[in-house]
mmCIF file of C-alpha atoms in Angstrom:
data_model
loop_
_atom_site.group_PDB
_atom_site.id
_atom_site.type_symbol
_atom_site.label_atom_id
_atom_site.label_comp_id
_atom_site.label_asym_id
_atom_site.label_seq_id
_atom_site.Cartn_x
_atom_site.Cartn_y
_atom_site.Cartn_z
ATOM 1 C CA UNK A 18 -1.181 -33.421 -29.491
ATOM 2 C CA UNK A 19 -1.494 -32.437 -33.132
ATOM 3 C CA UNK A 20 -2.814 -33.755 -36.413
ATOM 4 C CA UNK A 21 -0.279 -36.243 -37.779
ATOM 5 C CA UNK A 22 -2.015 -37.177 -41.015
ATOM 6 C CA UNK A 23 -5.319 -37.816 -42.733
ATOM 7 C CA UNK A 24 -5.591 -41.323 -44.157
ATOM 8 C CA UNK A 25 -7.321 -41.630 -47.517
ATOM 9 C CA UNK A 26 -8.296 -45.056 -48.850
ATOM 10 C CA UNK A 27 -7.837 -45.640 -52.553
ATOM 11 C CA UNK A 28 -8.111 -48.791 -54.659
ATOM 12 C CA UNK A 29 -4.987 -47.822 -56.650
ATOM 13 C CA UNK A 30 -2.194 -45.685 -55.235
ATOM 14 C CA UNK A 31 -0.919 -44.709 -58.683
ATOM 15 C CA UNK A 32 -4.344 -43.341 -59.658
ATOM 16 C CA UNK A 33 -4.584 -41.287 -56.447
ATOM 17 C CA UNK A 34 -1.079 -39.921 -56.984
ATOM 18 C CA UNK A 35 -2.166 -38.474 -60.340
ATOM 19 C CA UNK A 36 -4.235 -35.998 -58.337
ATOM 20 C CA UNK A 37 -2.319 -35.478 -55.081
ATOM 21 C CA UNK A 38 1.194 -35.455 -56.555
ATOM 22 C CA UNK A 39 0.810 -34.623 -60.239
ATOM 23 C CA UNK A 40 -2.159 -32.220 -60.309
ATOM 24 C CA UNK A 41 -1.911 -30.676 -56.818
ATOM 25 C CA UNK A 42 1.889 -30.667 -56.759
ATOM 26 C CA UNK A 43 2.486 -32.366 -53.407
ATOM 27 C CA UNK A 44 5.754 -34.253 -52.931
ATOM 28 C CA UNK A 45 5.800 -37.932 -52.009
ATOM 29 C CA UNK A 46 8.274 -38.099 -49.119
ATOM 30 C CA UNK A 47 7.793 -41.714 -48.099
ATOM 31 C CA UNK A 48 6.290 -44.916 -49.460
ATOM 32 C CA UNK A 49 6.223 -48.381 -47.940
ATOM 33 C CA UNK A 50 4.203 -51.523 -47.596
ATOM 34 C CA UNK A 51 2.990 -52.268 -44.070
ATOM 35 C CA UNK A 52 2.535 -56.028 -44.334
ATOM 36 C CA UNK A 53 0.696 -56.662 -41.041
ATOM 37 C CA UNK A 54 -1.878 -53.970 -41.890
ATOM 38 C CA UNK A 55 -2.194 -55.060 -45.516
ATOM 39 C CA UNK A 56 -1.536 -51.658 -47.054
ATOM 40 C CA UNK A 57 0.820 -49.823 -49.323
ATOM 41 C CA UNK A 58 1.163 -46.199 -48.216
ATOM 42 C CA UNK A 59 2.419 -42.940 -49.671
ATOM 43 C CA UNK A 60 2.980 -39.896 -47.455
ATOM 44 C CA UNK A 61 2.602 -36.394 -48.871
ATOM 45 C CA UNK A 62 3.132 -33.370 -46.575
ATOM 46 C CA UNK A 63 0.618 -30.534 -46.622
ATOM 47 C CA UNK A 64 2.395 -28.135 -44.291
ATOM 48 C CA UNK A 65 3.196 -30.091 -41.143
ATOM 49 C CA UNK A 66 0.413 -32.699 -41.339
ATOM 50 C CA UNK A 67 0.457 -35.197 -44.173
ATOM 51 C CA UNK A 68 -1.932 -36.929 -46.489
ATOM 52 C CA UNK A 69 -1.481 -40.705 -46.189
ATOM 53 C CA UNK A 70 -2.760 -42.541 -49.237
ATOM 54 C CA UNK A 71 -3.681 -46.162 -48.447
ATOM 55 C CA UNK A 72 -3.929 -48.920 -51.042
ATOM 56 C CA UNK A 73 -4.914 -52.414 -49.862
ATOM 57 C CA UNK A 74 -2.462 -55.192 -50.689
ATOM 58 C CA UNK A 75 -5.092 -57.926 -50.471
ATOM 59 C CA UNK A 76 -8.801 -58.583 -50.127
ATOM 60 C CA UNK A 77 -8.565 -59.252 -46.375
ATOM 61 C CA UNK A 78 -6.992 -55.858 -45.646
ATOM 62 C CA UNK A 79 -9.100 -53.558 -43.433
ATOM 63 C CA UNK A 80 -8.682 -50.900 -46.125
ATOM 64 C CA UNK A 81 -10.027 -53.295 -48.780
ATOM 65 C CA UNK A 82 -13.081 -53.906 -46.595
ATOM 66 C CA UNK A 83 -13.488 -50.152 -46.088
ATOM 67 C CA UNK A 84 -13.340 -49.546 -49.848
ATOM 68 C CA UNK A 85 -15.866 -52.317 -50.507
ATOM 69 C CA UNK A 86 -18.290 -50.860 -47.984
ATOM 70 C CA UNK A 87 -17.771 -47.103 -48.421
ATOM 71 C CA UNK A 88 -15.660 -46.524 -51.530
ATOM 72 C CA UNK A 89 -12.613 -44.267 -51.785
ATOM 73 C CA UNK A 90 -12.275 -41.395 -49.346
ATOM 74 C CA UNK A 91 -11.199 -40.390 -45.867
ATOM 75 C CA UNK A 92 -10.419 -43.516 -43.875
ATOM 76 C CA UNK A 93 -9.072 -42.027 -40.633
ATOM 77 C CA UNK A 94 -7.611 -39.027 -38.849
ATOM 78 C CA UNK A 95 -4.328 -39.570 -37.036
ATOM 79 C CA UNK A 96 -3.088 -37.557 -34.080
ATOM 80 C CA UNK A 97 0.481 -37.563 -32.821
ATOM 81 C CA UNK A 98 0.916 -38.337 -29.139
ATOM 82 C CA UNK A 99 4.040 -38.277 -26.986
ATOM 83 C CA UNK A 100 3.188 -41.502 -25.105
ATOM 84 C CA UNK A 101 0.814 -43.852 -26.890
ATOM 85 C CA UNK A 102 0.461 -46.251 -23.956
ATOM 86 C CA UNK A 103 -0.548 -43.414 -21.631
ATOM 87 C CA UNK A 104 -3.013 -42.118 -24.239
ATOM 88 C CA UNK A 105 -4.565 -45.582 -24.602
ATOM 89 C CA UNK A 106 -4.811 -45.990 -20.817
ATOM 90 C CA UNK A 107 -6.538 -42.613 -20.473
ATOM 91 C CA UNK A 108 -9.013 -43.410 -23.260
ATOM 92 C CA UNK A 109 -9.788 -46.810 -21.750
ATOM 93 C CA UNK A 110 -10.239 -45.234 -18.307
ATOM 94 C CA UNK A 111 -12.722 -42.770 -19.823
ATOM 95 C CA UNK A 112 -14.687 -45.613 -21.416
ATOM 96 C CA UNK A 113 -13.614 -45.169 -25.040
ATOM 97 C CA UNK A 114 -13.917 -48.260 -27.228
ATOM 98 C CA UNK A 115 -10.471 -49.212 -28.503
ATOM 99 C CA UNK A 116 -9.653 -51.293 -31.544
ATOM 100 C CA UNK A 117 -6.075 -51.713 -30.330
ATOM 101 C CA UNK A 118 -5.467 -51.969 -26.595
ATOM 102 C CA UNK A 119 -1.733 -52.320 -27.282
ATOM 103 C CA UNK A 120 0.206 -50.326 -29.877
ATOM 104 C CA UNK A 121 1.625 -51.999 -32.975
ATOM 105 C CA UNK A 122 4.172 -51.009 -35.608
ATOM 106 C CA UNK A 123 2.927 -48.743 -38.348
ATOM 107 C CA UNK A 124 4.427 -46.856 -41.273
ATOM 108 C CA UNK A 125 7.795 -45.250 -40.702
ATOM 109 C CA UNK A 126 8.492 -47.394 -37.637
ATOM 110 C CA UNK A 127 5.928 -45.482 -35.569
ATOM 111 C CA UNK A 128 3.804 -47.086 -32.878
ATOM 112 C CA UNK A 129 0.116 -46.860 -33.777
ATOM 113 C CA UNK A 130 -3.229 -47.779 -32.243
ATOM 114 C CA UNK A 131 -6.768 -47.230 -33.467
ATOM 115 C CA UNK A 132 -9.779 -45.964 -31.544
ATOM 116 C CA UNK A 133 -13.201 -47.217 -32.656
ATOM 117 C CA UNK A 134 -15.360 -44.661 -34.518
ATOM 118 C CA UNK A 135 -18.139 -45.129 -31.937
ATOM 119 C CA UNK A 136 -15.895 -43.403 -29.373
ATOM 120 C CA UNK A 137 -15.054 -40.404 -31.538
ATOM 121 C CA UNK A 138 -18.243 -39.306 -33.231
ATOM 122 C CA UNK A 139 -18.021 -41.643 -36.212
ATOM 123 C CA UNK A 140 -14.359 -40.964 -37.082
ATOM 124 C CA UNK A 141 -11.756 -43.726 -37.023
ATOM 125 C CA UNK A 142 -8.954 -42.221 -34.943
ATOM 126 C CA UNK A 143 -5.343 -43.358 -35.115
ATOM 127 C CA UNK A 144 -2.885 -42.527 -32.358
ATOM 128 C CA UNK A 145 0.728 -42.228 -33.544
ATOM 129 C CA UNK A 146 3.912 -42.169 -31.472
ATOM 130 C CA UNK A 147 7.115 -41.493 -33.395
ATOM 131 C CA UNK A 148 10.325 -43.401 -32.656
ATOM 132 C CA UNK A 149 12.384 -42.003 -29.761
ATOM 133 C CA UNK A 150 14.941 -40.279 -31.993
ATOM 134 C CA UNK A 151 12.178 -38.216 -33.640
ATOM 135 C CA UNK A 152 10.459 -37.168 -30.392
ATOM 136 C CA UNK A 153 13.199 -34.936 -29.063
#
């Protein structure tokens, strides 16, 4: 298990990129819109882990609700797991509160699932399993 990325919520991706890409000099290696999660994302590597900038695509997006309640900033920490279903089963067995009991598709074709902040000391945790071709 290792840190996959740190998700940062921002009202406008282009504004956030002025700092992360233009001022800090990080390279945007991937952008996409994840329709079912209501976000537009940009991935910027910082060594092996990445910064994932998240812009809501609508008012009902979980990221839009986060921004309304807390403002811009760290939204979640993501860890890479080899087997997301096994990780979810272990967490459930240990009594952790899960947001997603089944994985769903996330950015880059990965399987993702979220663990409620009450289970992880106030931090929204995302589990990420990469597609099979990237695991080997």
